[in-house]
């Protein structure tokens, strides 16, 4: 039970940091740090033999990686929308 709680807290913290990196910083590279680190970590874990290479674990790791890459893309789209809204507000004030 304690493992689930600790894992959930870590996941919330990582997702919050990912949100901030994707939506608040200008460069898309910053938002890609966590997804790319997870992807490289997943490859390392499977190739080193720490976790067996079977369907169950591949499914879990694939789901986590896809989730973070989609979250990265959504964050970048949200950043672009925020910037576009700011530009429209500035244009409206100029008129």
MMTF fields as JSON, N, C-alpha, C and O atoms, coordinates in Angstrom:
{
  "mmtfVersion": "1.0.0",
  "mmtfProducer": "UNKNOWN",
  "numBonds": 379,
  "numAtoms": 380,
  "numGroups": 95,
  "numChains": 1,
  "numModels": 1,
  "chainsPerModel": [1],
  "groupsPerChain": [95],
  "chainIdList": ["A"],
  "bondAtomList": [4, 2, 8, 6, 12, 10, 16, 14, 20, 18, 24, 22, 28, 26, 32, 30, 36, 34, 40, 38, 44, 42, 48, 46, 52, 50, 56, 54, 60, 58, 64, 62, 68, 66, 72, 70, 76, 74, 80, 78, 84, 82, 88, 86, 92, 90, 96, 94, 100, 98, 104, 102, 108, 106, 112, 110, 116, 114, 120, 118, 124, 122, 128, 126, 132, 130, 136, 134, 140, 138, 144, 142, 148, 146, 152, 150, 156, 154, 160, 158, 164, 162, 168, 166, 172, 170, 176, 174, 180, 178, 184, 182, 188, 186, 192, 190, 196, 194, 200, 198, 204, 202, 208, 206, 212, 210, 216, 214, 220, 218, 224, 222, 228, 226, 232, 230, 236, 234, 240, 238, 244, 242, 248, 246, 252, 250, 256, 254, 260, 258, 264, 262, 268, 266, 272, 270, 276, 274, 280, 278, 284, 282, 288, 286, 292, 290, 296, 294, 300, 298, 304, 302, 308, 306, 312, 310, 316, 314, 320, 318, 324, 322, 328, 326, 332, 330, 336, 334, 340, 338, 344, 342, 348, 346, 352, 350, 356, 354, 360, 358, 364, 362, 368, 366, 372, 370, 376, 374],
  "bondOrderList": [1, 1, 1, 1, 1, 1, 1, 1, 1, 1, 1, 1, 1, 1, 1, 1, 1, 1, 1, 1, 1, 1, 1, 1, 1, 1, 1, 1, 1, 1, 1, 1, 1, 1, 1, 1, 1, 1, 1, 1, 1, 1, 1, 1, 1, 1, 1, 1, 1, 1, 1, 1, 1, 1, 1, 1, 1, 1, 1, 1, 1, 1, 1, 1, 1, 1, 1, 1, 1, 1, 1, 1, 1, 1, 1, 1, 1, 1, 1, 1, 1, 1, 1, 1, 1, 1, 1, 1, 1, 1, 1, 1, 1, 1],
  "groupList": [{"groupName": "UNK", "atomNameList": ["N", "CA", "C", "O"], "elementList": ["N", "C", "C", "O"], "formalChargeList": [0, 0, 0, 0], "bondAtomList": [1, 0, 2, 1, 3, 2], "bondOrderList": [1, 1, 2], "singleLetterCode": "X", "chemCompType": "L-PEPTIDE LINKING"}],
  "groupTypeList": [0, 0, 0, 0, 0, 0, 0, 0, 0, 0, 0, 0, 0, 0, 0, 0, 0, 0, 0, 0, 0, 0, 0, 0, 0, 0, 0, 0, 0, 0, 0, 0, 0, 0, 0, 0, 0, 0, 0, 0, 0, 0, 0, 0, 0, 0, 0, 0, 0, 0, 0, 0, 0, 0, 0, 0, 0, 0, 0, 0, 0, 0, 0, 0, 0, 0, 0, 0, 0, 0, 0, 0, 0, 0, 0, 0, 0, 0, 0, 0, 0, 0, 0, 0, 0, 0, 0, 0, 0, 0, 0, 0, 0, 0, 0],
  "groupIdList": [1, 2, 3, 4, 5, 6, 7, 8, 9, 10, 11, 12, 13, 14, 15, 16, 17, 18, 19, 20, 21, 22, 23, 24, 25, 26, 27, 28, 29, 30, 31, 32, 33, 34, 35, 36, 37, 38, 39, 40, 41, 42, 43, 44, 45, 46, 47, 48, 49, 50, 51, 52, 53, 54, 55, 56, 57, 58, 59, 60, 61, 62, 63, 64, 65, 66, 67, 68, 69, 70, 71, 72, 73, 74, 75, 76, 77, 78, 79, 80, 81, 82, 83, 84, 85, 86, 87, 88, 89, 90, 91, 92, 93, 94, 95],
  "secStructList": [7, 2, 2, 2, 2, 2, 2, 2, 2, 2, 2, 2, 2, 2, 2, 2, 2, 2, 2, 2, 2, 2, 2, 2, 1, 1, 7, 2, 2, 2, 2, 2, 2, 2, 2, 2, 2, 2, 2, 2, 2, 2, 2, 2, 2, 2, 2, 2, 6, 1, 1, 7, 7, 1, 2, 2, 2, 2, 2, 2, 2, 2, 2, 2, 2, 2, 2, 2, 2, 2, 2, 2, 2, 2, 2, 2, 2, 2, 2, 2, 2, 2, 2, 2, 2, 2, 2, 2, 2, 2, 2, 2, 2, 2, 7],
  "xCoordList": [0.824, 0.0, 0.867, 0.564, 1.94, 2.829, 3.527, 3.767, 3.854, 4.494, 3.595, 4.063, 2.319, 1.368, 1.264, 1.206, 1.241, 1.152, 2.391, 2.278, 3.555, 4.803, 4.886, 5.268, 4.532, 4.541, 3.577, 3.899, 2.401, 1.413, 1.912, 1.731, 2.529, 3.066, 4.176, 4.22, 5.065, 6.141, 5.561, 6.033, 4.547, 3.931, 3.277, 3.381, 2.609, 1.982, 3.048, 2.869, 4.135, 5.221, 5.835, 6.058, 6.105, 6.711, 5.768, 6.208, 4.479, 3.506, 3.378, 3.202, 3.463, 3.404, 4.618, 4.491, 5.781, 7.001, 6.916, 7.303, 6.421, 6.263, 5.31, 5.566, 4.22, 3.27, 3.954, 3.799, 4.702, 5.388, 6.441, 6.568, 7.188, 8.21, 7.595, 8.159, 6.447, 5.819, 5.117, 5.167, 4.474, 3.605, 4.227, 3.764, 5.234, 5.77, 7.074, 7.415, 7.8, 9.093, 8.979, 8.206, 9.749, 9.652, 10.12, 9.474, 11.214, 11.792, 11.07, 10.8, 10.765, 10.101, 11.028, 10.57, 12.321, 13.299, 13.127, 13.26, 12.834, 12.686, 11.559, 11.691, 10.459, 9.347, 9.641, 8.976, 10.635, 10.977, 11.967, 12.263, 12.48, 13.486, 12.919, 13.54, 11.768, 11.202, 10.779, 11.142, 10.013, 9.656, 10.866, 10.891, 11.857, 13.038, 13.844, 14.396, 13.911, 14.596, 13.879, 14.521, 12.552, 11.787, 11.991, 12.112, 12.027, 12.223, 13.593, 13.707, 14.621, 15.982, 16.087, 16.726, 15.459, 15.458, 14.758, 15.208, 13.657, 12.94, 13.811, 13.872, 14.478, 15.372, 16.49, 16.823, 17.063, 18.144, 17.669, 18.36, 16.491, 15.975, 15.755, 16.042, 15.245, 15.004, 16.296, 16.474, 17.19, 18.416, 19.391, 20.167, 19.367, 20.281, 19.761, 20.505, 18.498, 17.937, 17.401, 17.084, 17.291, 16.75, 15.294, 14.854, 14.56, 13.162, 13.073, 13.63, 12.372, 12.282, 11.537, 10.628, 11.942, 11.379, 10.175, 10.281, 9.016, 7.802, 6.655, 6.79, 5.531, 4.414, 3.886, 3.579, 3.777, 3.203, 4.021, 3.469, 5.31, 6.163, 6.293, 6.348, 6.342, 6.394, 5.145, 5.229, 3.989, 2.737, 2.791, 2.43, 3.231, 3.3, 4.249, 3.904, 5.433, 6.416, 5.983, 6.205, 5.372, 4.877, 3.783, 3.754, 2.891, 1.803, 2.346, 1.897, 3.29, 3.877, 4.588, 4.44, 5.355, 6.067, 5.102, 5.292, 4.085, 3.094, 2.378, 2.143, 2.029, 1.355, 2.203, 1.689, 3.471, 4.33, 4.612, 4.686, 4.768, 4.97, 3.708, 3.803, 2.528, 1.272, 1.109, 0.645, 1.482, 1.413, 2.343, 2.015, 3.498, 4.45, 3.839, 3.91, 3.244, 2.622, 1.461, 1.337, 0.623, -0.498, -0.006, -0.601, 1.056, 1.623, 2.151, 1.98, 2.796, 3.293, 2.132, 2.199, 1.072, -0.104, -0.741, -1.187, -0.781, -1.326, -0.464, -0.99, 0.853, 1.776, 1.53, 1.473, 1.383, 1.126, -0.194, -0.294, -1.21, -2.514, -2.423, -3.009, -1.704, -1.531, -0.824, -1.227, 0.219, 0.951, 0.071, 0.115, -0.728, -1.623, -2.672, -2.996, -3.201, -4.172, -3.547, -4.19, -2.29, -1.597, -1.417, -1.583, -1.082, -0.914, -2.24, -2.282, -3.319, -4.636, -5.044, -5.64, -4.734, -5.034, -4.236, -4.754, -2.976, -2.143, -2.667, -2.676, -3.101, -3.662, -4.96, -5.223, -5.767, -7.034, -6.785, -7.53, -5.76, -5.434, -4.879, -5.085, -4.174, -3.62, -4.71, -4.559, -5.79, -6.88, -7.616, -8.581],
  "yCoordList": [-1.195, 0.0, 1.257, 2.235, 1.216, 2.373, 2.611, 3.754, 1.51, 1.64, 2.376, 3.214, 2.064, 2.717, 4.198, 5.028, 4.533, 5.935, 6.716, 7.813, 6.158, 6.828, 6.974, 8.032, 5.929, 5.987, 7.04, 7.771, 7.128, 8.127, 9.543, 10.426, 9.763, 11.095, 11.469, 12.598, 10.529, 10.793, 11.092, 11.996, 10.343, 10.551, 11.925, 12.587, 12.358, 13.683, 14.775, 15.754, 14.611, 15.602, 15.653, 16.736, 14.498, 14.458, 15.056, 15.802, 14.736, 15.293, 16.801, 17.519, 17.293, 18.738, 19.443, 20.495, 18.862, 19.439, 19.41, 20.373, 18.327, 18.22, 19.293, 19.897, 19.528, 20.573, 21.937, 22.698, 22.242, 23.533, 23.668, 24.732, 22.612, 22.67, 22.838, 23.525, 22.214, 22.277, 23.602, 24.122, 24.148, 25.301, 26.637, 27.666, 26.667, 27.943, 28.356, 29.539, 27.418, 27.737, 27.798, 27.057, 28.679, 28.939, 27.753, 27.404, 27.144, 26.067, 24.744, 24.385, 24.031, 22.731, 21.673, 20.643, 21.924, 20.95, 20.715, 19.585, 21.771, 21.62, 20.659, 19.858, 20.729, 19.82, 18.389, 17.463, 18.199, 16.86, 16.134, 14.962, 16.812, 16.19, 14.96, 13.898, 15.093, 13.975, 12.826, 11.683, 13.078, 11.947, 11.241, 10.013, 12.001, 11.374, 10.602, 9.543, 11.127, 10.417, 9.106, 8.077, 9.149, 7.926, 6.912, 5.713, 7.393, 6.501, 5.836, 4.622, 6.625, 6.076, 5.139, 4.09, 5.523, 4.662, 3.339, 2.292, 3.382, 2.149, 1.228, 0.021, 1.807, 1.001, 0.394, -0.781, 1.185, 0.693, -0.443, -1.449, -0.28, -1.291, -2.622, -3.682, -2.568, -3.81, -4.429, -5.645, -3.605, -4.175, -4.673, -5.591, -4.092, -4.547, -5.779, -6.418, -6.116, -7.301, -7.069, -8.03, -5.821, -5.515, -5.963, -6.504, -5.73, -6.163, -7.118, -6.839, -8.253, -9.211, -8.614, -7.799, -9.034, -8.53, -9.393, -10.287, -9.117, -9.851, -8.878, -7.675, -9.405, -8.565, -7.641, -6.481, -8.129, -7.334, -6.068, -4.97, -6.224, -5.069, -4.146, -2.925, -4.732, -3.904, -3.037, -1.86, -3.609, -2.843, -1.69, -0.565, -1.946, -0.897, 0.23, 1.409, -0.148, 0.869, 1.627, 2.833, 0.938, 1.616, 2.609, 3.721, 2.211, 3.097, 4.348, 5.457, 4.181, 5.331, 6.256, 7.477, 5.673, 6.496, 7.235, 8.422, 6.561, 7.211, 8.312, 9.391, 8.052, 9.057, 10.32, 11.425, 10.176, 11.347, 12.071, 13.3, 11.332, 12.008, 12.759, 13.853, 12.184, 12.892, 14.109, 15.159, 13.971, 15.091, 16.215, 17.393, 15.847, 16.828, 17.571, 18.798, 16.832, 17.452, 18.359, 19.469, 17.901, 18.726, 19.984, 21.051, 19.872, 21.038, 22.061, 23.265, 21.586, 22.513, 23.185, 24.376, 22.434, 23.04, 24.073, 25.127, 23.777, 24.719, 25.982, 27.09, 25.815, 26.957, 27.841, 29.065, 27.214, 27.977, 28.726, 29.868, 28.085, 28.735, 29.927, 30.976, 29.776, 30.879, 32.049, 33.199, 31.767, 32.83, 33.495, 34.715, 32.703, 33.267, 34.161, 35.223, 33.747, 34.573, 35.884, 36.932, 35.83, 37.056, 38.004, 39.216, 37.463, 38.29, 38.927, 40.103, 38.16, 38.703, 39.806, 40.799, 39.649, 40.7, 41.96, 43.072, 41.785, 42.943, 43.653, 44.883, 42.897, 43.498, 44.229, 45.295, 43.663, 44.299, 45.613, 46.574, 45.669, 46.907, 47.967, 49.161, 47.536, 48.479, 49.15, 50.298, 48.444, 49.01, 49.997, 50.604],
  "zCoordList": [0.0, 0.0, 0.0, -0.684, 0.771, 0.855, -0.486, -0.874, -1.196, -2.506, -3.49, -4.262, -3.462, -4.364, -4.043, -4.95, -2.773, -2.363, -2.796, -3.344, -2.553, -2.93, -4.449, -4.95, -5.177, -6.638, -7.148, -8.085, -6.55, -6.963, -6.708, -7.547, -5.573, -5.253, -6.234, -6.724, -6.52, -7.478, -8.856, -9.545, -9.26, -10.572, -10.669, -11.702, -9.612, -9.606, -9.706, -10.431, -8.992, -9.044, -10.442, -10.982, -11.025, -12.358, -13.401, -14.276, -13.314, -14.266, -14.092, -15.077, -12.87, -12.631, -13.225, -13.851, -13.025, -13.599, -15.125, -15.786, -15.676, -17.132, -17.656, -18.697, -16.944, -17.339, -17.36, -18.315, -16.317, -16.253, -17.35, -17.956, -17.608, -18.649, -20.038, -20.889, -20.265, -21.587, -21.842, -22.957, -20.841, -21.076, -20.718, -21.209, -19.902, -19.433, -20.104, -20.103, -20.67, -21.269, -22.789, -23.397, -23.383, -24.819, -25.659, -26.647, -25.285, -26.077, -25.817, -24.671, -26.895, -26.776, -26.196, -25.7, -26.257, -25.763, -24.266, -23.795, -23.521, -22.069, -21.722, -20.796, -22.451, -22.187, -22.587, -22.123, -23.446, -23.894, -23.017, -23.249, -22.017, -21.149, -20.44, -20.457, -19.828, -19.062, -19.977, -19.7, -21.076, -21.94, -22.552, -22.631, -22.979, -23.569, -22.526, -22.825, -21.307, -20.227, -19.904, -19.697, -19.86, -19.619, -20.742, -20.488, -21.974, -23.118, -23.068, -23.236, -22.841, -22.746, -21.539, -21.616, -20.432, -19.249, -19.506, -19.038, -20.247, -20.587, -21.432, -21.196, -22.411, -23.251, -22.4, -22.557, -21.51, -20.652, -19.752, -19.597, -19.161, -18.229, -18.942, -18.386, -20.174, -20.904, -21.434, -21.37, -21.953, -22.532, -21.472, -21.737, -20.291, -19.241, -18.509, -17.764, -18.716, -18.087, -16.69, -15.989, -16.268, -14.942, -14.86, -13.845, -15.935, -16.031, -17.216, -18.277, -17.046, -18.153, -19.352, -19.199, -20.52, -21.771, -22.145, -22.986, -21.506, -21.847, -22.113, -21.891, -22.588, -23.038, -21.955, -22.228, -20.752, -19.665, -19.403, -19.34, -19.255, -18.969, -20.176, -20.029, -21.365, -22.571, -22.653, -23.004, -22.331, -22.349, -21.354, -21.7, -20.136, -19.118, -19.527, -19.447, -19.96, -20.338, -21.59, -21.689, -22.539, -23.745, -23.394, -23.92, -22.511, -22.101, -21.418, -21.708, -20.534, -19.836, -20.82, -20.75, -21.734, -22.716, -23.636, -23.9, -24.122, -24.987, -24.224, -24.767, -22.98, -22.159, -22.034, -22.211, -21.736, -21.558, -22.875, -22.894, -23.973, -25.254, -25.685, -26.241, -25.436, -25.737, -24.832, -25.277, -23.587, -22.643, -23.081, -22.94, -23.61, -24.137, -25.32, -25.393, -26.237, -27.411, -27.01, -27.526, -26.107, -25.641, -24.938, -25.091, -24.183, -23.509, -24.498, -24.302, -25.569, -26.594, -27.319, -27.621, -27.599, -28.231, -27.307, -27.762, -26.034, -25.054, -24.989, -24.887, -25.047, -25.043, -26.264, -26.15, -27.435, -28.658, -28.572, -29.021, -27.996, -27.852, -26.904, -27.17, -25.814, -24.859, -25.535, -25.363, -26.296, -26.993, -28.045, -28.206, -28.764, -29.772, -29.118, -29.651, -27.982, -27.254, -26.801, -26.853, -26.354, -25.946, -27.131, -26.987, -28.292, -29.489, -29.886, -30.25, -29.816, -30.15, -29.18, -29.596, -27.896, -26.919, -27.219, -27.108, -27.597, -27.924, -29.168, -29.219, -30.164, -31.375, -31.063, -31.619, -30.178, -29.812, -29.079, -29.271, -28.253, -27.541, -28.487, -28.27, -29.538, -30.505, -31.336, -31.754, -31.571, -32.369, -31.531, -31.997]
}
